[in-house]
GROMACS .gro file of C-alpha atoms in nm:
model
  481
    1MET     CA    1  -0.007   0.010   0.010
    2GLU     CA    2   0.136   0.333  -0.096
    3ILE     CA    3   0.170   0.565   0.237
    4LYS     CA    4   0.045   0.911   0.112
    5LYS     CA    5   0.259   1.206   0.292
    6PRO     CA    6   0.047   1.471   0.481
    7TRP     CA    7   0.237   1.724   0.292
    8GLN     CA    8   0.291   1.555  -0.035
    9GLY     CA    9   0.090   1.814  -0.221
   10ARG     CA   10   0.362   2.021  -0.271
   11PHE     CA   11   0.610   1.804  -0.410
   12GLU     CA   12   0.682   1.625  -0.734
   13LYS     CA   13   0.907   1.340  -0.645
   14PRO     CA   14   0.853   1.074  -0.359
   15THR     CA   15   1.096   1.085  -0.067
   16LEU     CA   16   1.401   0.912  -0.106
   17GLY     CA   17   1.383   0.561   0.127
   18GLU     CA   18   1.707   0.636   0.272
   19VAL     CA   19   1.554   0.968   0.373
   20GLU     CA   20   1.253   0.797   0.500
   21ARG     CA   21   1.473   0.555   0.708
   22TYR     CA   22   1.698   0.850   0.851
   23THR     CA   23   1.399   1.112   0.924
   24GLU     CA   24   1.131   0.808   1.088
   25SER     CA   25   1.057   0.849   1.438
   26LEU     CA   26   0.805   0.552   1.453
   27SER     CA   27   1.097   0.321   1.572
   28PHE     CA   28   1.122   0.496   1.905
   29ASP     CA   29   0.793   0.729   1.938
   30TRP     CA   30   0.540   0.446   1.889
   31ARG     CA   31   0.534   0.390   2.286
   32LEU     CA   32   0.341   0.754   2.298
   33TYR     CA   33   0.047   0.549   2.156
   34ARG     CA   34  -0.168   0.596   2.433
   35TYR     CA   35  -0.078   0.962   2.473
   36ASP     CA   36  -0.138   1.048   2.118
   37ILE     CA   37  -0.479   0.842   2.131
   38ALA     CA   38  -0.571   1.036   2.447
   39GLY     CA   39  -0.510   1.371   2.325
   40SER     CA   40  -0.661   1.308   1.997
   41VAL     CA   41  -0.988   1.218   2.209
   42ALA     CA   42  -0.961   1.510   2.372
   43HIS     CA   43  -0.882   1.747   2.102
   44CYS     CA   44  -1.206   1.595   1.901
   45ARG     CA   45  -1.441   1.644   2.185
   46MET     CA   46  -1.301   2.007   2.171
   47LEU     CA   47  -1.365   2.061   1.794
   48ALA     CA   48  -1.747   1.920   1.844
   49GLU     CA   49  -1.827   2.128   2.141
   50CYS     CA   50  -1.696   2.444   1.961
   51GLY     CA   51  -1.894   2.325   1.657
   52ILE     CA   52  -1.589   2.283   1.391
   53ILE     CA   53  -1.685   1.936   1.347
   54SER     CA   54  -2.037   1.769   1.410
   55TYR     CA   55  -2.099   1.535   1.726
   56ASP     CA   56  -2.170   1.262   1.459
   57GLU     CA   57  -1.838   1.284   1.275
   58ALA     CA   58  -1.682   1.307   1.675
   59SER     CA   59  -1.839   0.990   1.783
   60GLN     CA   60  -1.712   0.812   1.477
   61ILE     CA   61  -1.374   0.924   1.521
   62ILE     CA   62  -1.335   0.865   1.909
   63THR     CA   63  -1.495   0.510   1.841
   64ALA     CA   64  -1.238   0.445   1.587
   65LEU     CA   65  -0.939   0.570   1.822
   66GLY     CA   66  -1.055   0.335   2.073
   67GLU     CA   67  -1.030   0.070   1.807
   68ILE     CA   68  -0.713   0.154   1.696
   69TYR     CA   69  -0.569   0.188   2.078
   70ARG     CA   70  -0.736  -0.165   2.151
   71GLU     CA   71  -0.525  -0.282   1.823
   72ILE     CA   72  -0.195  -0.154   1.973
   73GLU     CA   73  -0.244  -0.299   2.292
   74ARG     CA   74  -0.338  -0.652   2.135
   75GLY     CA   75  -0.020  -0.605   1.909
   76GLU     CA   76  -0.213  -0.613   1.597
   77PHE     CA   77  -0.107  -0.265   1.497
   78VAL     CA   78   0.151  -0.258   1.201
   79PHE     CA   79   0.384   0.016   1.263
   80ASP     CA   80   0.536   0.087   0.921
   81PRO     CA   81   0.832   0.312   0.914
   82SER     CA   82   0.720   0.495   0.571
   83PHE     CA   83   0.435   0.669   0.836
   84GLU     CA   84   0.737   0.881   0.981
   85ASP     CA   85   0.597   0.886   1.336
   86ILE     CA   86   0.334   0.802   1.572
   87HIS     CA   87   0.114   1.088   1.473
   88MET     CA   88   0.068   1.013   1.145
   89ALA     CA   89   0.046   0.615   1.167
   90ILE     CA   90  -0.265   0.656   1.394
   91GLU     CA   91  -0.426   0.887   1.183
   92GLN     CA   92  -0.344   0.692   0.843
   93ARG     CA   93  -0.493   0.404   1.037
   94LEU     CA   94  -0.791   0.645   1.128
   95ILE     CA   95  -0.863   0.714   0.790
   96GLN     CA   96  -0.844   0.346   0.653
   97LYS     CA   97  -1.107   0.300   0.908
   98ILE     CA   98  -1.347   0.588   0.876
   99GLY     CA   99  -1.263   0.772   0.559
  100ASP     CA  100  -1.252   1.137   0.494
  101VAL     CA  101  -1.412   1.198   0.853
  102GLY     CA  102  -1.085   1.089   0.988
  103GLY     CA  103  -0.911   1.327   0.847
  104LYS     CA  104  -1.071   1.596   1.013
  105LEU     CA  105  -0.947   1.532   1.302
  106HIS     CA  106  -0.638   1.710   1.258
  107THR     CA  107  -0.840   2.033   1.208
  108ALA     CA  108  -0.651   2.325   1.425
  109ARG     CA  109  -0.385   2.143   1.494
  110SER     CA  110  -0.032   2.038   1.399
  111ARG     CA  111   0.218   1.784   1.448
  112ASN     CA  112   0.413   2.024   1.636
  113ASP     CA  113   0.160   2.100   1.918
  114GLN     CA  114   0.067   1.717   1.893
  115ILE     CA  115   0.415   1.578   2.025
  116ALA     CA  116   0.479   1.890   2.245
  117LEU     CA  117   0.133   1.733   2.404
  118ASP     CA  118   0.213   1.374   2.383
  119ILE     CA  119   0.567   1.431   2.578
  120ARG     CA  120   0.391   1.641   2.843
  121LEU     CA  121   0.116   1.357   2.898
  122TYR     CA  122   0.414   1.108   2.903
  123LEU     CA  123   0.636   1.287   3.116
  124ARG     CA  124   0.384   1.368   3.352
  125ASP     CA  125   0.322   0.966   3.411
  126VAL     CA  126   0.667   0.935   3.437
  127ILE     CA  127   0.719   1.192   3.701
  128ILE     CA  128   0.437   1.040   3.918
  129SER     CA  129   0.599   0.668   3.881
  130VAL     CA  130   0.940   0.819   3.979
  131ARG     CA  131   0.838   1.009   4.303
  132GLY     CA  132   0.672   0.671   4.394
  133GLU     CA  133   0.989   0.476   4.347
  134LEU     CA  134   1.200   0.760   4.532
  135LEU     CA  135   0.944   0.729   4.835
  136ASN     CA  136   1.010   0.334   4.843
  137VAL     CA  137   1.378   0.402   4.829
  138ILE     CA  138   1.345   0.648   5.147
  139GLU     CA  139   1.162   0.367   5.317
  140ALA     CA  140   1.378   0.128   5.283
  141LEU     CA  141   1.673   0.369   5.407
  142ILE     CA  142   1.422   0.427   5.689
  143LYS     CA  143   1.379   0.068   5.771
  144LEU     CA  144   1.763   0.014   5.746
  145ALA     CA  145   1.841   0.322   6.001
  146THR     CA  146   1.586   0.151   6.242
  147ARG     CA  147   1.706  -0.158   6.228
  148TYR     CA  148   2.064  -0.073   6.285
  149PHE     CA  149   1.965   0.233   6.471
  150HIS     CA  150   2.244   0.171   6.779
  151VAL     CA  151   2.551   0.086   6.541
  152VAL     CA  152   2.833   0.290   6.546
  153MET     CA  153   3.068   0.356   6.240
  154PRO     CA  154   3.346   0.572   6.173
  155GLY     CA  155   3.255   0.863   5.975
  156TYR     CA  156   3.482   1.000   5.695
  157THR     CA  157   3.595   1.314   5.535
  158HIS     CA  158   3.856   1.270   5.237
  159LEU     CA  159   3.780   0.880   5.279
  160GLN     CA  160   3.952   0.893   5.628
  161HIS     CA  161   3.852   0.824   5.947
  162ALA     CA  162   3.701   1.165   6.081
  163GLN     CA  163   3.447   1.116   6.364
  164PRO     CA  164   3.212   0.847   6.497
  165VAL     CA  165   2.868   0.857   6.384
  166ALA     CA  166   2.518   0.654   6.387
  167LEU     CA  167   2.525   0.439   6.104
  168ALA     CA  168   2.164   0.525   6.089
  169HIS     CA  169   2.282   0.894   6.075
  170HIS     CA  170   2.480   0.777   5.767
  171PHE     CA  171   2.151   0.628   5.643
  172MET     CA  172   1.927   0.921   5.717
  173ALA     CA  173   2.178   1.145   5.511
  174TYR     CA  174   2.086   0.971   5.182
  175CYS     CA  175   1.717   0.994   5.304
  176GLU     CA  176   1.789   1.372   5.274
  177MET     CA  177   1.929   1.345   4.908
  178PHE     CA  178   1.655   1.161   4.797
  179ARG     CA  179   1.388   1.351   4.960
  180ARG     CA  180   1.528   1.678   4.767
  181ASP     CA  181   1.519   1.472   4.456
  182GLU     CA  182   1.163   1.389   4.523
  183GLU     CA  183   1.051   1.743   4.592
  184ARG     CA  184   1.242   1.843   4.257
  185PHE     CA  185   1.023   1.607   4.065
  186ALA     CA  186   0.709   1.741   4.274
  187ASP     CA  187   0.784   2.103   4.166
  188SER     CA  188   0.869   2.024   3.801
  189LEU     CA  189   0.510   1.901   3.742
  190LYS     CA  190   0.361   2.247   3.747
  191ARG     CA  191   0.595   2.315   3.446
  192VAL     CA  192   0.502   1.985   3.260
  193ASN     CA  193   0.123   2.017   3.334
  194VAL     CA  194   0.057   2.318   3.087
  195LEU     CA  195  -0.158   2.244   2.752
  196PRO     CA  196   0.016   2.334   2.432
  197LEU     CA  197  -0.231   2.144   2.228
  198GLY     CA  198  -0.388   2.458   1.995
  199SER     CA  199  -0.087   2.636   1.957
  200ALA     CA  200  -0.060   2.451   1.558
  201ALA     CA  201   0.237   2.498   1.378
  202LEU     CA  202   0.342   2.786   1.531
  203ALA     CA  203   0.109   3.087   1.521
  204GLY     CA  204  -0.192   2.958   1.682
  205THR     CA  205  -0.523   2.891   1.458
  206SER     CA  206  -0.778   3.085   1.315
  207PHE     CA  207  -1.059   2.804   1.402
  208PRO     CA  208  -1.267   2.888   1.717
  209ILE     CA  209  -1.139   2.643   1.924
  210ASP     CA  210  -1.152   2.666   2.334
  211MET     CA  211  -0.784   2.526   2.455
  212THR     CA  212  -0.920   2.581   2.828
  213LEU     CA  213  -1.186   2.236   2.768
  214THR     CA  214  -0.903   2.093   2.616
  215ALA     CA  215  -0.697   2.128   2.906
  216LYS     CA  216  -0.983   2.030   3.149
  217TYR     CA  217  -1.056   1.703   2.942
  218LEU     CA  218  -0.691   1.613   3.014
  219ASN     CA  219  -0.653   1.771   3.369
  220PHE     CA  220  -0.385   2.022   3.263
  221ASP     CA  221  -0.349   2.284   3.501
  222ALA     CA  222  -0.265   2.565   3.261
  223VAL     CA  223  -0.301   2.659   2.883
  224THR     CA  224   0.050   2.781   2.724
  225ARG     CA  225   0.055   3.171   2.712
  226ASN     CA  226   0.276   3.190   2.372
  227SER     CA  227   0.212   2.954   2.076
  228MET     CA  228   0.547   2.970   1.939
  229ASP     CA  229   0.749   2.895   2.271
  230ALA     CA  230   0.462   2.636   2.312
  231VAL     CA  231   0.589   2.421   2.006
  232SER     CA  232   0.943   2.459   2.062
  233ASP     CA  233   0.965   2.467   2.437
  234ARG     CA  234   1.180   2.148   2.583
  235ASP     CA  235   1.243   2.299   2.945
  236HIS     CA  236   1.044   2.092   3.080
  237LEU     CA  237   1.258   1.784   2.952
  238LEU     CA  238   1.588   1.935   3.045
  239GLU     CA  239   1.420   1.986   3.400
  240PHE     CA  240   1.327   1.618   3.398
  241LEU     CA  241   1.683   1.528   3.257
  242SER     CA  242   1.848   1.772   3.510
  243ALA     CA  243   1.675   1.613   3.833
  244ALA     CA  244   1.706   1.252   3.688
  245ALA     CA  245   2.079   1.321   3.648
  246ILE     CA  246   2.090   1.461   4.017
  247THR     CA  247   1.892   1.152   4.155
  248MET     CA  248   2.150   0.941   3.954
  249MET     CA  249   2.417   1.104   4.099
  250HIS     CA  250   2.295   1.037   4.450
  251ILE     CA  251   2.246   0.671   4.378
  252SER     CA  252   2.564   0.633   4.247
  253ARG     CA  253   2.721   0.770   4.559
  254LEU     CA  254   2.533   0.507   4.771
  255ALA     CA  255   2.623   0.263   4.514
  256GLU     CA  256   2.995   0.340   4.546
  257GLU     CA  257   2.986   0.298   4.926
  258LEU     CA  258   2.792  -0.041   4.905
  259VAL     CA  259   3.111  -0.162   4.668
  260LEU     CA  260   3.330  -0.035   4.915
  261TRP     CA  261   3.175  -0.149   5.250
  262SER     CA  262   3.116  -0.496   5.088
  263SER     CA  263   3.485  -0.553   4.977
  264SER     CA  264   3.738  -0.728   5.155
  265GLU     CA  265   3.908  -0.420   5.294
  266PHE     CA  266   3.613  -0.278   5.449
  267GLY     CA  267   3.405  -0.556   5.553
  268PHE     CA  268   3.116  -0.334   5.683
  269ILE     CA  269   2.801  -0.525   5.519
  270GLU     CA  270   2.703  -0.837   5.309
  271LEU     CA  271   2.537  -0.758   5.013
  272SER     CA  272   2.238  -1.029   4.911
  273ASP     CA  273   2.353  -1.304   4.671
  274ALA     CA  274   2.051  -1.214   4.466
  275PHE     CA  275   2.213  -0.881   4.387
  276CYS     CA  276   2.555  -1.000   4.314
  277THR     CA  277   2.733  -1.196   4.041
  278GLY     CA  278   3.017  -1.423   4.037
  279SER     CA  279   3.319  -1.448   3.792
  280SER     CA  280   3.368  -1.700   3.478
  281ILE     CA  281   3.733  -1.773   3.574
  282MET     CA  282   3.765  -1.718   3.975
  283PRO     CA  283   3.495  -1.932   4.221
  284GLN     CA  284   3.598  -1.730   4.509
  285LYS     CA  285   3.438  -1.434   4.358
  286LYS     CA  286   3.122  -1.211   4.456
  287ASN     CA  287   3.095  -0.895   4.272
  288PRO     CA  288   2.874  -0.630   4.340
  289ASP     CA  289   2.746  -0.565   4.013
  290VAL     CA  290   2.413  -0.429   4.059
  291ALA     CA  291   2.557  -0.127   4.269
  292GLU     CA  292   2.832  -0.095   4.024
  293LEU     CA  293   2.592  -0.104   3.714
  294MET     CA  294   2.398   0.162   3.879
  295ARG     CA  295   2.729   0.367   3.934
  296GLY     CA  296   2.807   0.310   3.569
  297LYS     CA  297   2.421   0.387   3.433
  298THR     CA  298   2.487   0.771   3.583
  299GLY     CA  299   2.710   0.841   3.300
  300ARG     CA  300   2.408   0.786   3.048
  301VAL     CA  301   2.187   1.009   3.219
  302TYR     CA  302   2.434   1.240   3.264
  303GLY     CA  303   2.493   1.252   2.850
  304ASN     CA  304   2.132   1.221   2.766
  305LEU     CA  305   2.102   1.552   2.991
  306ILE     CA  306   2.408   1.692   2.774
  307ALA     CA  307   2.271   1.552   2.453
  308LEU     CA  308   1.932   1.769   2.469
  309LEU     CA  309   2.107   2.060   2.580
  310THR     CA  310   2.352   2.074   2.294
  311THR     CA  311   2.070   2.017   2.057
  312MET     CA  312   1.858   2.294   2.193
  313LYS     CA  313   2.142   2.540   2.212
  314ALA     CA  314   2.108   2.728   1.863
  315LEU     CA  315   1.765   2.651   1.756
  316PRO     CA  316   1.568   2.991   1.637
  317LEU     CA  317   1.224   3.000   1.724
  318SER     CA  318   0.997   2.816   1.650
  319TYR     CA  319   0.995   2.413   1.582
  320ASN     CA  320   1.300   2.264   1.385
  321ARG     CA  321   1.335   1.894   1.311
  322ASP     CA  322   1.608   1.875   1.582
  323LEU     CA  323   1.370   1.843   1.821
  324GLN     CA  324   1.268   1.493   1.741
  325GLU     CA  325   1.603   1.416   1.872
  326ASP     CA  326   1.460   1.478   2.228
  327LYS     CA  327   1.260   1.117   2.276
  328ILE     CA  328   1.541   0.888   2.296
  329PRO     CA  329   1.725   1.071   2.565
  330LEU     CA  330   1.407   1.127   2.763
  331PHE     CA  331   1.291   0.760   2.711
  332ASP     CA  332   1.640   0.605   2.789
  333THR     CA  333   1.651   0.835   3.073
  334SER     CA  334   1.320   0.767   3.244
  335ASP     CA  335   1.378   0.389   3.214
  336THR     CA  336   1.704   0.406   3.319
  337LEU     CA  337   1.580   0.575   3.636
  338LEU     CA  338   1.280   0.407   3.702
  339SER     CA  339   1.459   0.048   3.680
  340THR     CA  340   1.742   0.156   3.884
  341LEU     CA  341   1.528   0.312   4.147
  342LYS     CA  342   1.298   0.022   4.158
  343LEU     CA  343   1.637  -0.224   4.210
  344LEU     CA  344   1.777   0.022   4.471
  345ALA     CA  345   1.466  -0.031   4.673
  346MET     CA  346   1.456  -0.410   4.660
  347MET     CA  347   1.850  -0.404   4.727
  348LEU     CA  348   1.852  -0.240   5.026
  349PRO     CA  349   1.613  -0.434   5.268
  350GLU     CA  350   1.895  -0.735   5.187
  351ILE     CA  351   2.176  -0.585   5.319
  352THR     CA  352   2.317  -0.741   5.629
  353VAL     CA  353   2.532  -0.504   5.838
  354ARG     CA  354   2.833  -0.650   6.019
  355GLU     CA  355   2.826  -0.456   6.311
  356GLU     CA  356   3.097  -0.610   6.508
  357LYS     CA  357   3.351  -0.488   6.208
  358MET     CA  358   3.166  -0.178   6.161
  359GLU     CA  359   3.220  -0.043   6.558
  360GLN     CA  360   3.564  -0.169   6.538
  361ALA     CA  361   3.658   0.063   6.273
  362ALA     CA  362   3.481   0.322   6.455
  363ARG     CA  363   3.717   0.287   6.774
  364GLU     CA  364   4.067   0.251   6.545
  365GLY     CA  365   4.298   0.546   6.513
  366TRP     CA  366   4.252   0.851   6.641
  367ILE     CA  367   3.900   0.915   6.549
  368LEU     CA  368   3.831   1.089   6.886
  369ALA     CA  369   4.097   1.353   6.851
  370THR     CA  370   3.790   1.608   6.825
  371GLU     CA  371   3.657   1.484   7.164
  372LEU     CA  372   3.993   1.584   7.305
  373ALA     CA  373   3.991   1.900   7.155
  374ASP     CA  374   3.665   2.015   7.254
  375TYR     CA  375   3.731   1.889   7.617
  376LEU     CA  376   4.034   2.114   7.661
  377VAL     CA  377   3.778   2.383   7.512
  378THR     CA  378   3.538   2.282   7.808
  379GLN     CA  379   3.817   2.351   8.004
  380GLY     CA  380   3.904   2.710   7.923
  381VAL     CA  381   4.140   2.656   7.651
  382PRO     CA  382   4.081   2.839   7.282
  383PHE     CA  383   3.983   2.607   7.052
  384ARG     CA  384   4.315   2.694   6.792
  385LYS     CA  385   4.531   2.602   7.094
  386ALA     CA  386   4.338   2.282   7.186
  387HIS     CA  387   4.357   2.169   6.793
  388HIS     CA  388   4.754   2.229   6.820
  389VAL     CA  389   4.767   2.059   7.170
  390VAL     CA  390   4.573   1.701   7.044
  391GLY     CA  391   4.751   1.739   6.718
  392GLN     CA  392   5.086   1.679   6.910
  393ILE     CA  393   4.958   1.405   7.084
  394VAL     CA  394   4.833   1.240   6.797
  395ARG     CA  395   5.186   1.246   6.662
  396PHE     CA  396   5.340   1.125   7.001
  397CYS     CA  397   5.072   0.825   6.967
  398ILE     CA  398   5.163   0.758   6.633
  399GLU     CA  399   5.554   0.771   6.741
  400GLU     CA  400   5.487   0.547   7.032
  401GLY     CA  401   5.243   0.294   6.871
  402LYS     CA  402   4.960   0.356   7.102
  403ASP     CA  403   4.595   0.499   7.072
  404PHE     CA  404   4.467   0.775   7.318
  405LYS     CA  405   4.307   0.521   7.531
  406ASP     CA  406   4.663   0.394   7.607
  407CYS     CA  407   4.811   0.722   7.729
  408THR     CA  408   4.823   0.797   8.113
  409LEU     CA  409   4.699   1.118   8.246
  410GLU     CA  410   5.061   1.212   8.333
  411GLU     CA  411   5.133   1.160   7.953
  412LEU     CA  412   4.880   1.391   7.867
  413ARG     CA  413   4.944   1.664   8.135
  414LYS     CA  414   5.282   1.680   7.951
  415PHE     CA  415   5.082   1.855   7.672
  416HIS     CA  416   4.857   2.044   7.871
  417LYS     CA  417   4.770   2.101   8.212
  418ALA     CA  418   4.417   2.152   8.162
  419PHE     CA  419   4.377   1.774   8.107
  420ASP     CA  420   4.237   1.567   8.464
  421GLU     CA  421   4.077   1.234   8.499
  422ARG     CA  422   3.764   1.326   8.360
  423VAL     CA  423   3.946   1.330   8.020
  424PHE     CA  424   3.886   0.956   7.996
  425GLU     CA  425   3.500   0.992   8.014
  426VAL     CA  426   3.522   1.150   7.712
  427LEU     CA  427   3.732   0.888   7.500
  428ASP     CA  428   3.451   0.671   7.406
  429VAL     CA  429   3.297   0.642   7.089
  430ARG     CA  430   2.939   0.592   7.192
  431THR     CA  431   2.963   0.894   7.424
  432ALA     CA  432   3.114   1.084   7.103
  433VAL     CA  433   2.816   0.995   6.921
  434GLU     CA  434   2.538   1.102   7.184
  435ARG     CA  435   2.724   1.431   7.238
  436ARG     CA  436   2.646   1.565   6.897
  437LYS     CA  437   2.313   1.670   7.024
  438SER     CA  438   2.307   2.001   6.767
  439HIS     CA  439   2.011   2.026   6.486
  440GLY     CA  440   2.105   1.765   6.275
  441GLY     CA  441   2.358   1.600   6.443
  442THR     CA  442   2.411   1.219   6.477
  443SER     CA  443   2.326   1.174   6.857
  444TRP     CA  444   2.062   0.902   6.886
  445THR     CA  445   1.825   1.158   6.998
  446ARG     CA  446   1.860   1.385   6.692
  447VAL     CA  447   1.852   1.045   6.449
  448LYS     CA  448   1.520   0.953   6.584
  449GLU     CA  449   1.388   1.273   6.558
  450THR     CA  450   1.506   1.259   6.175
  451ILE     CA  451   1.341   0.906   6.128
  452GLU     CA  452   1.033   1.015   6.259
  453ASP     CA  453   1.027   1.348   6.063
  454ALA     CA  454   1.099   1.109   5.730
  455GLU     CA  455   0.828   0.870   5.816
  456ARG     CA  456   0.609   1.197   5.835
  457TYR     CA  457   0.738   1.287   5.510
  458VAL     CA  458   0.685   0.968   5.324
  459LYS     CA  459   0.315   0.923   5.448
  460ALA     CA  460   0.205   1.259   5.359
  461THR     CA  461   0.367   1.239   5.017
  462ARG     CA  462   0.226   0.902   4.948
  463GLU     CA  463  -0.117   1.045   5.031
  464ASN     CA  464  -0.078   1.365   4.820
  465LEU     CA  465   0.074   1.154   4.538
  466GLN     CA  466  -0.241   0.925   4.532
  467ILE     CA  467  -0.443   1.224   4.524
  468ILE     CA  468  -0.269   1.329   4.203
  469LYS     CA  469  -0.279   0.981   4.041
  470ASP     CA  470  -0.633   0.982   4.093
  471ARG     CA  471  -0.696   1.333   3.933
  472TYR     CA  472  -0.455   1.270   3.637
  473GLY     CA  473  -0.496   0.916   3.565
  474ARG     CA  474  -0.266   0.715   3.357
  475GLN     CA  475  -0.329   0.912   3.041
  476GLY     CA  476  -0.298   0.554   2.842
  477HIS     CA  477  -0.602   0.446   3.023
  478LEU     CA  478  -0.837   0.730   2.970
  479PRO     CA  479  -1.200   0.637   2.878
  480LEU     CA  480  -1.248   0.685   2.507
  481HIS     CA  481  -1.577   0.817   2.475
   0.00000   0.00000   0.00000
């Protein structure tokens, strides 16, 4: 069957086959079919309400669109690359089914505003899913923090022992990162949920349409203010890709620690066999491949952001075919982010912490040096002086091959007379942890508050997210009538 292009009237020669293969997007934008059909149904209803097409014509179109939707769902629809994109594939099938009436659907719209709509509908669903998966990850971290609440570990700066902290405090630090991520995605929804359909190719339309009615059918909160911007804007995609890149960076940081902590050198945790693989040559190996791939896939998400930024950086108004290149980075990022978050939420509960190993590490070296300095400050010694004195003690211990707890009071007093027998009360890692009671500190009192606050946040956000889901629905399952 010869495929007629929607713009064929202007041209004498048919499109070269190589050109068709080079310019088609159906091979990847087919996945927007449910959003394209939902948008077409809303547009058709609006056209009928505004008297641009008859209600009988609208009924025929909408019924046929429902049939096409079910054909695609059943795998019966033929996605011929000659159709160029998902819009033309569906429109051509519509015309096949109901004749010229199907050609009326494209009245008062263009593929430019049509794809802008499809992407926004798709992105709205993706963001809602991402937010839900982020809450699952936060919840998993809260449970880990609760399970290992009283475990002490060495806190690090520069990957060197710094001060003792509660392991729960460490887990809750990642909760804060993912909470910010969830808030970023939530905030981005208000810029995604703006209707572009009706902007047509770039200048709007002369037909008496009602964009607010279309927006109501599709549960959009606002209508675009400028038709040229509407068809060429991809800021919402860039914002999503940016938020995704930041989220993947946070995942990568956590994954890096899981890789380090599960190594023989650290030995802090044991990862479940279900999330590891072996070696084809070394029988003893248990490789943290899932965590490593989470770390590795972060780079491709970064690349997708840079790819679209580069595509957009020199585009004049308004629509340009370059914008076809927005979908592969978008689809790849959404798939990568969602699958990574799902796996992370499954992997975290299966982690086993080697408590004794971790606490032993928290007692090694001179991790309580700051405690000694703070003790001198309570004795009236200026902090800078106290810092210098404790540094001298550390050097002494290194030379003597001993730890702070091995020093006698007489040895300590050689460095400063302010030391007395009470100094040994602060030379305990658990005491050191509990003393850090400042807001956001590592004391168990503060960590408990943080956990409770995070639990409230998850509960409230889940309730809010359910309201959003109930309101928006999944556009792929809108009633086709």
